[in-house]
């Protein structure tokens, strides 16, 4: 574990982690919360089904398309906008 931490801290990986304390606007937060409250349970269920072999991996594209239909790209845009503001403050 110690050697792994040393390797992690000696790379630029830490610079690419989204900080926990980015702030979304009220509108962004509303969009993100609304979308992710539907996507997260569905995604968790489906990922478990893929891992356990209950759903064949051939249905993965259907899973991705369903996440998109549920609005995951809108949630991603809201989070990205907040992240861009965070980066501009640094």
mmCIF file of N, CA and C in Angstrom:
data_model
loop_
_atom_site.group_PDB
_atom_site.id
_atom_site.type_symbol
_atom_site.label_atom_id
_atom_site.label_comp_id
_atom_site.label_asym_id
_atom_site.label_seq_id
_atom_site.Cartn_x
_atom_site.Cartn_y
_atom_site.Cartn_z
ATOM 1 N N UNK A 1 0.830 -1.177 0.000
ATOM 2 C CA UNK A 1 0.000 0.000 0.000
ATOM 3 C C UNK A 1 0.882 1.250 0.000
ATOM 4 N N UNK A 2 1.941 1.239 0.788
ATOM 5 C CA UNK A 2 2.823 2.407 0.830
ATOM 6 C C UNK A 2 3.492 2.653 -0.516
ATOM 7 N N UNK A 3 3.946 1.588 -1.175
ATOM 8 C CA UNK A 3 4.602 1.775 -2.476
ATOM 9 C C UNK A 3 3.603 2.259 -3.527
ATOM 10 N N UNK A 4 2.373 1.792 -3.432
ATOM 11 C CA UNK A 4 1.346 2.241 -4.369
ATOM 12 C C UNK A 4 1.074 3.727 -4.192
ATOM 13 N N UNK A 5 0.977 4.165 -2.943
ATOM 14 C CA UNK A 5 0.752 5.580 -2.683
ATOM 15 C C UNK A 5 1.907 6.413 -3.226
ATOM 16 N N UNK A 6 3.129 5.916 -3.069
ATOM 17 C CA UNK A 6 4.295 6.623 -3.593
ATOM 18 C C UNK A 6 4.221 6.769 -5.101
ATOM 19 N N UNK A 7 3.816 5.700 -5.768
ATOM 20 C CA UNK A 7 3.670 5.742 -7.225
ATOM 21 C C UNK A 7 2.584 6.724 -7.632
ATOM 22 N N UNK A 8 1.438 6.658 -6.953
ATOM 23 C CA UNK A 8 0.324 7.570 -7.248
ATOM 24 C C UNK A 8 0.763 9.025 -7.097
ATOM 25 N N UNK A 9 1.441 9.319 -6.005
ATOM 26 C CA UNK A 9 1.786 10.710 -5.733
ATOM 27 C C UNK A 9 2.923 11.225 -6.610
ATOM 28 N N UNK A 10 3.625 10.343 -7.294
ATOM 29 C CA UNK A 10 4.726 10.786 -8.147
ATOM 30 C C UNK A 10 4.289 10.982 -9.600
ATOM 31 N N UNK A 11 3.012 10.824 -9.883
ATOM 32 C CA UNK A 11 2.507 11.002 -11.243
ATOM 33 C C UNK A 11 1.590 12.227 -11.308
ATOM 34 N N UNK A 12 1.163 12.535 -12.508
ATOM 35 C CA UNK A 12 0.245 13.660 -12.700
ATOM 36 C C UNK A 12 -1.211 13.238 -12.501
ATOM 37 N N UNK A 13 -1.431 11.987 -12.117
ATOM 38 C CA UNK A 13 -2.790 11.475 -11.954
ATOM 39 C C UNK A 13 -3.594 12.324 -10.986
ATOM 40 N N UNK A 14 -2.983 12.717 -9.892
ATOM 41 C CA UNK A 14 -3.696 13.493 -8.876
ATOM 42 C C UNK A 14 -4.230 14.810 -9.445
ATOM 43 N N UNK A 15 -3.579 15.339 -10.470
ATOM 44 C CA UNK A 15 -4.025 16.584 -11.078
ATOM 45 C C UNK A 15 -5.297 16.396 -11.906
ATOM 46 N N UNK A 16 -5.617 15.148 -12.243
ATOM 47 C CA UNK A 16 -6.758 14.861 -13.107
ATOM 48 C C UNK A 16 -7.980 14.363 -12.359
ATOM 49 N N UNK A 17 -7.944 14.415 -11.049
ATOM 50 C CA UNK A 17 -9.081 14.003 -10.247
ATOM 51 C C UNK A 17 -9.985 15.210 -10.038
ATOM 52 N N UNK A 18 -11.276 15.031 -10.274
ATOM 53 C CA UNK A 18 -12.218 16.131 -10.080
ATOM 54 C C UNK A 18 -12.332 16.414 -8.589
ATOM 55 N N UNK A 19 -12.113 17.632 -8.181
ATOM 56 C CA UNK A 19 -12.193 17.953 -6.750
ATOM 57 C C UNK A 19 -13.617 17.783 -6.228
ATOM 58 N N UNK A 20 -13.715 17.399 -4.984
ATOM 59 C CA UNK A 20 -15.018 17.168 -4.365
ATOM 60 C C UNK A 20 -15.791 18.469 -4.140
ATOM 61 N N UNK A 21 -15.098 19.568 -4.021
ATOM 62 C CA UNK A 21 -15.757 20.804 -3.611
ATOM 63 C C UNK A 21 -16.029 21.770 -4.755
ATOM 64 N N UNK A 22 -16.398 21.253 -5.906
ATOM 65 C CA UNK A 22 -16.812 22.155 -6.968
ATOM 66 C C UNK A 22 -18.255 22.560 -6.694
ATOM 67 N N UNK A 23 -18.609 23.762 -7.085
ATOM 68 C CA UNK A 23 -19.927 24.296 -6.758
ATOM 69 C C UNK A 23 -20.747 24.486 -8.029
ATOM 70 N N UNK A 24 -21.892 23.826 -8.056
ATOM 71 C CA UNK A 24 -22.802 23.994 -9.185
ATOM 72 C C UNK A 24 -23.789 25.108 -8.863
ATOM 73 N N UNK A 25 -24.285 25.753 -9.903
ATOM 74 C CA UNK A 25 -25.348 26.738 -9.713
ATOM 75 C C UNK A 25 -26.620 25.993 -9.298
ATOM 76 N N UNK A 26 -27.617 26.721 -8.862
ATOM 77 C CA UNK A 26 -28.887 26.099 -8.475
ATOM 78 C C UNK A 26 -29.496 25.335 -9.646
ATOM 79 N N UNK A 27 -29.426 25.918 -10.829
ATOM 80 C CA UNK A 27 -29.979 25.254 -12.019
ATOM 81 C C UNK A 27 -29.194 23.989 -12.355
ATOM 82 N N UNK A 28 -27.849 24.087 -12.335
ATOM 83 C CA UNK A 28 -27.020 22.916 -12.615
ATOM 84 C C UNK A 28 -27.284 21.809 -11.600
ATOM 85 N N UNK A 29 -27.377 22.191 -10.339
ATOM 86 C CA UNK A 29 -27.617 21.212 -9.286
ATOM 87 C C UNK A 29 -28.977 20.538 -9.466
ATOM 88 N N UNK A 30 -29.977 21.306 -9.853
ATOM 89 C CA UNK A 30 -31.309 20.754 -10.081
ATOM 90 C C UNK A 30 -31.285 19.727 -11.212
ATOM 91 N N UNK A 31 -30.627 20.078 -12.306
ATOM 92 C CA UNK A 31 -30.514 19.165 -13.450
ATOM 93 C C UNK A 31 -29.758 17.913 -13.039
ATOM 94 N N UNK A 32 -28.609 18.111 -12.399
ATOM 95 C CA UNK A 32 -27.755 16.986 -12.021
ATOM 96 C C UNK A 32 -28.488 16.039 -11.068
ATOM 97 N N UNK A 33 -29.115 16.592 -10.055
ATOM 98 C CA UNK A 33 -29.799 15.778 -9.059
ATOM 99 C C UNK A 33 -30.978 15.023 -9.668
ATOM 100 N N UNK A 34 -31.728 15.713 -10.499
ATOM 101 C CA UNK A 34 -32.884 15.093 -11.138
ATOM 102 C C UNK A 34 -32.460 13.910 -12.014
ATOM 103 N N UNK A 35 -31.457 14.111 -12.822
ATOM 104 C CA UNK A 35 -30.999 13.059 -13.731
ATOM 105 C C UNK A 35 -30.354 11.912 -12.956
ATOM 106 N N UNK A 36 -29.425 12.243 -12.074
ATOM 107 C CA UNK A 36 -28.663 11.194 -11.403
ATOM 108 C C UNK A 36 -29.492 10.400 -10.411
ATOM 109 N N UNK A 37 -30.575 10.962 -9.913
ATOM 110 C CA UNK A 37 -31.437 10.189 -9.013
ATOM 111 C C UNK A 37 -32.105 9.033 -9.757
ATOM 112 N N UNK A 38 -32.185 9.151 -11.070
ATOM 113 C CA UNK A 38 -32.723 8.063 -11.895
ATOM 114 C C UNK A 38 -31.604 7.178 -12.445
ATOM 115 N N UNK A 39 -30.523 7.797 -12.890
ATOM 116 C CA UNK A 39 -29.453 7.059 -13.550
ATOM 117 C C UNK A 39 -28.675 6.171 -12.567
ATOM 118 N N UNK A 40 -28.330 6.706 -11.397
ATOM 119 C CA UNK A 40 -27.480 5.947 -10.481
ATOM 120 C C UNK A 40 -28.067 4.593 -10.071
ATOM 121 N N UNK A 41 -29.326 4.522 -9.630
ATOM 122 C CA UNK A 41 -29.845 3.191 -9.270
ATOM 123 C C UNK A 41 -29.881 2.231 -10.460
ATOM 124 N N UNK A 42 -30.272 2.757 -11.617
ATOM 125 C CA UNK A 42 -30.309 1.929 -12.819
ATOM 126 C C UNK A 42 -28.904 1.438 -13.171
ATOM 127 N N UNK A 43 -27.939 2.333 -13.173
ATOM 128 C CA UNK A 43 -26.572 1.967 -13.528
ATOM 129 C C UNK A 43 -25.997 0.958 -12.535
ATOM 130 N N UNK A 44 -26.204 1.172 -11.250
ATOM 131 C CA UNK A 44 -25.693 0.236 -10.249
ATOM 132 C C UNK A 44 -26.287 -1.158 -10.455
ATOM 133 N N UNK A 45 -27.583 -1.206 -10.712
ATOM 134 C CA UNK A 45 -28.244 -2.493 -10.941
ATOM 135 C C UNK A 45 -27.694 -3.185 -12.180
ATOM 136 N N UNK A 46 -27.574 -2.434 -13.263
ATOM 137 C CA UNK A 46 -27.133 -3.036 -14.516
ATOM 138 C C UNK A 46 -25.665 -3.455 -14.464
ATOM 139 N N UNK A 47 -24.831 -2.663 -13.844
ATOM 140 C CA UNK A 47 -23.415 -3.027 -13.746
ATOM 141 C C UNK A 47 -23.272 -4.323 -12.962
ATOM 142 N N UNK A 48 -24.016 -4.455 -11.888
ATOM 143 C CA UNK A 48 -23.997 -5.692 -11.114
ATOM 144 C C UNK A 48 -24.476 -6.863 -11.969
ATOM 145 N N UNK A 49 -25.514 -6.654 -12.738
ATOM 146 C CA UNK A 49 -26.016 -7.719 -13.614
ATOM 147 C C UNK A 49 -24.984 -8.116 -14.665
ATOM 148 N N UNK A 50 -24.261 -7.139 -15.210
ATOM 149 C CA UNK A 50 -23.206 -7.460 -16.176
ATOM 150 C C UNK A 50 -22.099 -8.274 -15.504
ATOM 151 N N UNK A 51 -21.695 -7.862 -14.323
ATOM 152 C CA UNK A 51 -20.626 -8.556 -13.606
ATOM 153 C C UNK A 51 -21.031 -9.989 -13.271
ATOM 154 N N UNK A 52 -22.265 -10.164 -12.832
ATOM 155 C CA UNK A 52 -22.735 -11.489 -12.429
ATOM 156 C C UNK A 52 -23.150 -12.366 -13.611
ATOM 157 N N UNK A 53 -23.185 -11.794 -14.795
ATOM 158 C CA UNK A 53 -23.561 -12.566 -15.975
ATOM 159 C C UNK A 53 -25.060 -12.701 -16.170
ATOM 160 N N UNK A 54 -25.837 -11.976 -15.389
ATOM 161 C CA UNK A 54 -27.296 -12.011 -15.538
ATOM 162 C C UNK A 54 -27.700 -11.338 -16.844
ATOM 163 N N UNK A 55 -27.010 -10.273 -17.189
ATOM 164 C CA UNK A 55 -27.198 -9.592 -18.475
ATOM 165 C C UNK A 55 -25.963 -9.855 -19.328
ATOM 166 N N UNK A 56 -26.144 -10.221 -20.580
ATOM 167 C CA UNK A 56 -24.977 -10.440 -21.442
ATOM 168 C C UNK A 56 -24.304 -9.114 -21.799
ATOM 169 N N UNK A 57 -23.008 -9.154 -21.924
ATOM 170 C CA UNK A 57 -22.235 -7.947 -22.224
ATOM 171 C C UNK A 57 -22.642 -7.358 -23.574
ATOM 172 N N UNK A 58 -23.260 -8.153 -24.418
ATOM 173 C CA UNK A 58 -23.740 -7.653 -25.711
ATOM 174 C C UNK A 58 -24.819 -6.582 -25.532
ATOM 175 N N UNK A 59 -25.419 -6.514 -24.362
ATOM 176 C CA UNK A 59 -26.448 -5.501 -24.094
ATOM 177 C C UNK A 59 -25.862 -4.220 -23.506
ATOM 178 N N UNK A 60 -24.536 -4.125 -23.458
ATOM 179 C CA UNK A 60 -23.912 -2.946 -22.867
ATOM 180 C C UNK A 60 -24.261 -1.676 -23.639
ATOM 181 N N UNK A 61 -24.280 -1.764 -24.961
ATOM 182 C CA UNK A 61 -24.640 -0.577 -25.757
ATOM 183 C C UNK A 61 -26.067 -0.128 -25.455
ATOM 184 N N UNK A 62 -26.966 -1.063 -25.208
ATOM 185 C CA UNK A 62 -28.335 -0.712 -24.823
ATOM 186 C C UNK A 62 -28.335 0.014 -23.479
ATOM 187 N N UNK A 63 -27.502 -0.457 -22.572
ATOM 188 C CA UNK A 63 -27.354 0.178 -21.260
ATOM 189 C C UNK A 63 -26.889 1.627 -21.417
ATOM 190 N N UNK A 64 -25.871 1.830 -22.233
ATOM 191 C CA UNK A 64 -25.344 3.178 -22.469
ATOM 192 C C UNK A 64 -26.425 4.059 -23.093
ATOM 193 N N UNK A 65 -27.126 3.526 -24.067
ATOM 194 C CA UNK A 65 -28.193 4.300 -24.713
ATOM 195 C C UNK A 65 -29.310 4.653 -23.741
ATOM 196 N N UNK A 66 -29.624 3.744 -22.823
ATOM 197 C CA UNK A 66 -30.655 4.030 -21.821
ATOM 198 C C UNK A 66 -30.192 5.144 -20.884
ATOM 199 N N UNK A 67 -28.918 5.116 -20.494
ATOM 200 C CA UNK A 67 -28.376 6.187 -19.640
ATOM 201 C C UNK A 67 -28.465 7.528 -20.361
ATOM 202 N N UNK A 68 -28.171 7.520 -21.651
ATOM 203 C CA UNK A 68 -28.281 8.749 -22.437
ATOM 204 C C UNK A 68 -29.729 9.209 -22.523
ATOM 205 N N UNK A 69 -30.652 8.267 -22.715
ATOM 206 C CA UNK A 69 -32.073 8.607 -22.789
ATOM 207 C C UNK A 69 -32.565 9.187 -21.464
ATOM 208 N N UNK A 70 -31.943 8.774 -20.369
ATOM 209 C CA UNK A 70 -32.315 9.280 -19.048
ATOM 210 C C UNK A 70 -31.700 10.650 -18.781
ATOM 211 N N UNK A 71 -30.831 11.126 -19.684
ATOM 212 C CA UNK A 71 -30.280 12.471 -19.569
ATOM 213 C C UNK A 71 -28.903 12.577 -18.964
ATOM 214 N N UNK A 72 -28.140 11.490 -18.965
ATOM 215 C CA UNK A 72 -26.830 11.532 -18.310
ATOM 216 C C UNK A 72 -25.904 12.578 -18.933
ATOM 217 N N UNK A 73 -26.072 12.837 -20.208
ATOM 218 C CA UNK A 73 -25.219 13.849 -20.841
ATOM 219 C C UNK A 73 -25.520 15.250 -20.305
ATOM 220 N N UNK A 74 -26.778 15.514 -19.944
ATOM 221 C CA UNK A 74 -27.124 16.804 -19.337
ATOM 222 C C UNK A 74 -26.480 16.931 -17.965
ATOM 223 N N UNK A 75 -26.466 15.832 -17.209
ATOM 224 C CA UNK A 75 -25.827 15.839 -15.889
ATOM 225 C C UNK A 75 -24.321 16.060 -16.039
ATOM 226 N N UNK A 76 -23.742 15.428 -17.036
ATOM 227 C CA UNK A 76 -22.313 15.596 -17.305
ATOM 228 C C UNK A 76 -21.996 17.046 -17.673
ATOM 229 N N UNK A 77 -22.829 17.663 -18.471
ATOM 230 C CA UNK A 77 -22.621 19.063 -18.858
ATOM 231 C C UNK A 77 -22.701 19.990 -17.647
ATOM 232 N N UNK A 78 -23.631 19.717 -16.748
ATOM 233 C CA UNK A 78 -23.771 20.539 -15.538
ATOM 234 C C UNK A 78 -22.523 20.422 -14.673
ATOM 235 N N UNK A 79 -22.038 19.199 -14.489
ATOM 236 C CA UNK A 79 -20.841 18.972 -13.671
ATOM 237 C C UNK A 79 -19.621 19.588 -14.351
ATOM 238 N N UNK A 80 -19.534 19.476 -15.675
ATOM 239 C CA UNK A 80 -18.398 20.034 -16.409
ATOM 240 C C UNK A 80 -18.369 21.551 -16.304
ATOM 241 N N UNK A 81 -19.522 22.194 -16.385
ATOM 242 C CA UNK A 81 -19.579 23.653 -16.266
ATOM 243 C C UNK A 81 -19.070 24.100 -14.902
ATOM 244 N N UNK A 82 -19.472 23.385 -13.861
ATOM 245 C CA UNK A 82 -19.003 23.713 -12.508
ATOM 246 C C UNK A 82 -17.501 23.496 -12.398
ATOM 247 N N UNK A 83 -17.005 22.435 -13.015
ATOM 248 C CA UNK A 83 -15.569 22.152 -12.986
ATOM 249 C C UNK A 83 -14.781 23.230 -13.729
ATOM 250 N N UNK A 84 -15.291 23.680 -14.853
ATOM 251 C CA UNK A 84 -14.605 24.731 -15.617
ATOM 252 C C UNK A 84 -14.510 26.011 -14.787
ATOM 253 N N UNK A 85 -15.574 26.355 -14.081
ATOM 254 C CA UNK A 85 -15.515 27.536 -13.208
ATOM 255 C C UNK A 85 -14.476 27.341 -12.109
ATOM 256 N N UNK A 86 -14.414 26.140 -11.556
ATOM 257 C CA UNK A 86 -13.435 25.829 -10.517
ATOM 258 C C UNK A 86 -12.018 26.028 -11.059
ATOM 259 N N UNK A 87 -11.745 25.494 -12.257
ATOM 260 C CA UNK A 87 -10.408 25.632 -12.845
ATOM 261 C C UNK A 87 -10.057 27.085 -13.114
ATOM 262 N N UNK A 88 -11.025 27.883 -13.516
ATOM 263 C CA UNK A 88 -10.776 29.295 -13.819
ATOM 264 C C UNK A 88 -10.468 30.106 -12.567
ATOM 265 N N UNK A 89 -10.885 29.621 -11.404
ATOM 266 C CA UNK A 89 -10.605 30.312 -10.145
ATOM 267 C C UNK A 89 -9.174 30.061 -9.654
ATOM 268 N N UNK A 90 -8.559 29.037 -10.136
ATOM 269 C CA UNK A 90 -7.216 28.693 -9.640
ATOM 270 C C UNK A 90 -6.143 29.524 -10.278
#
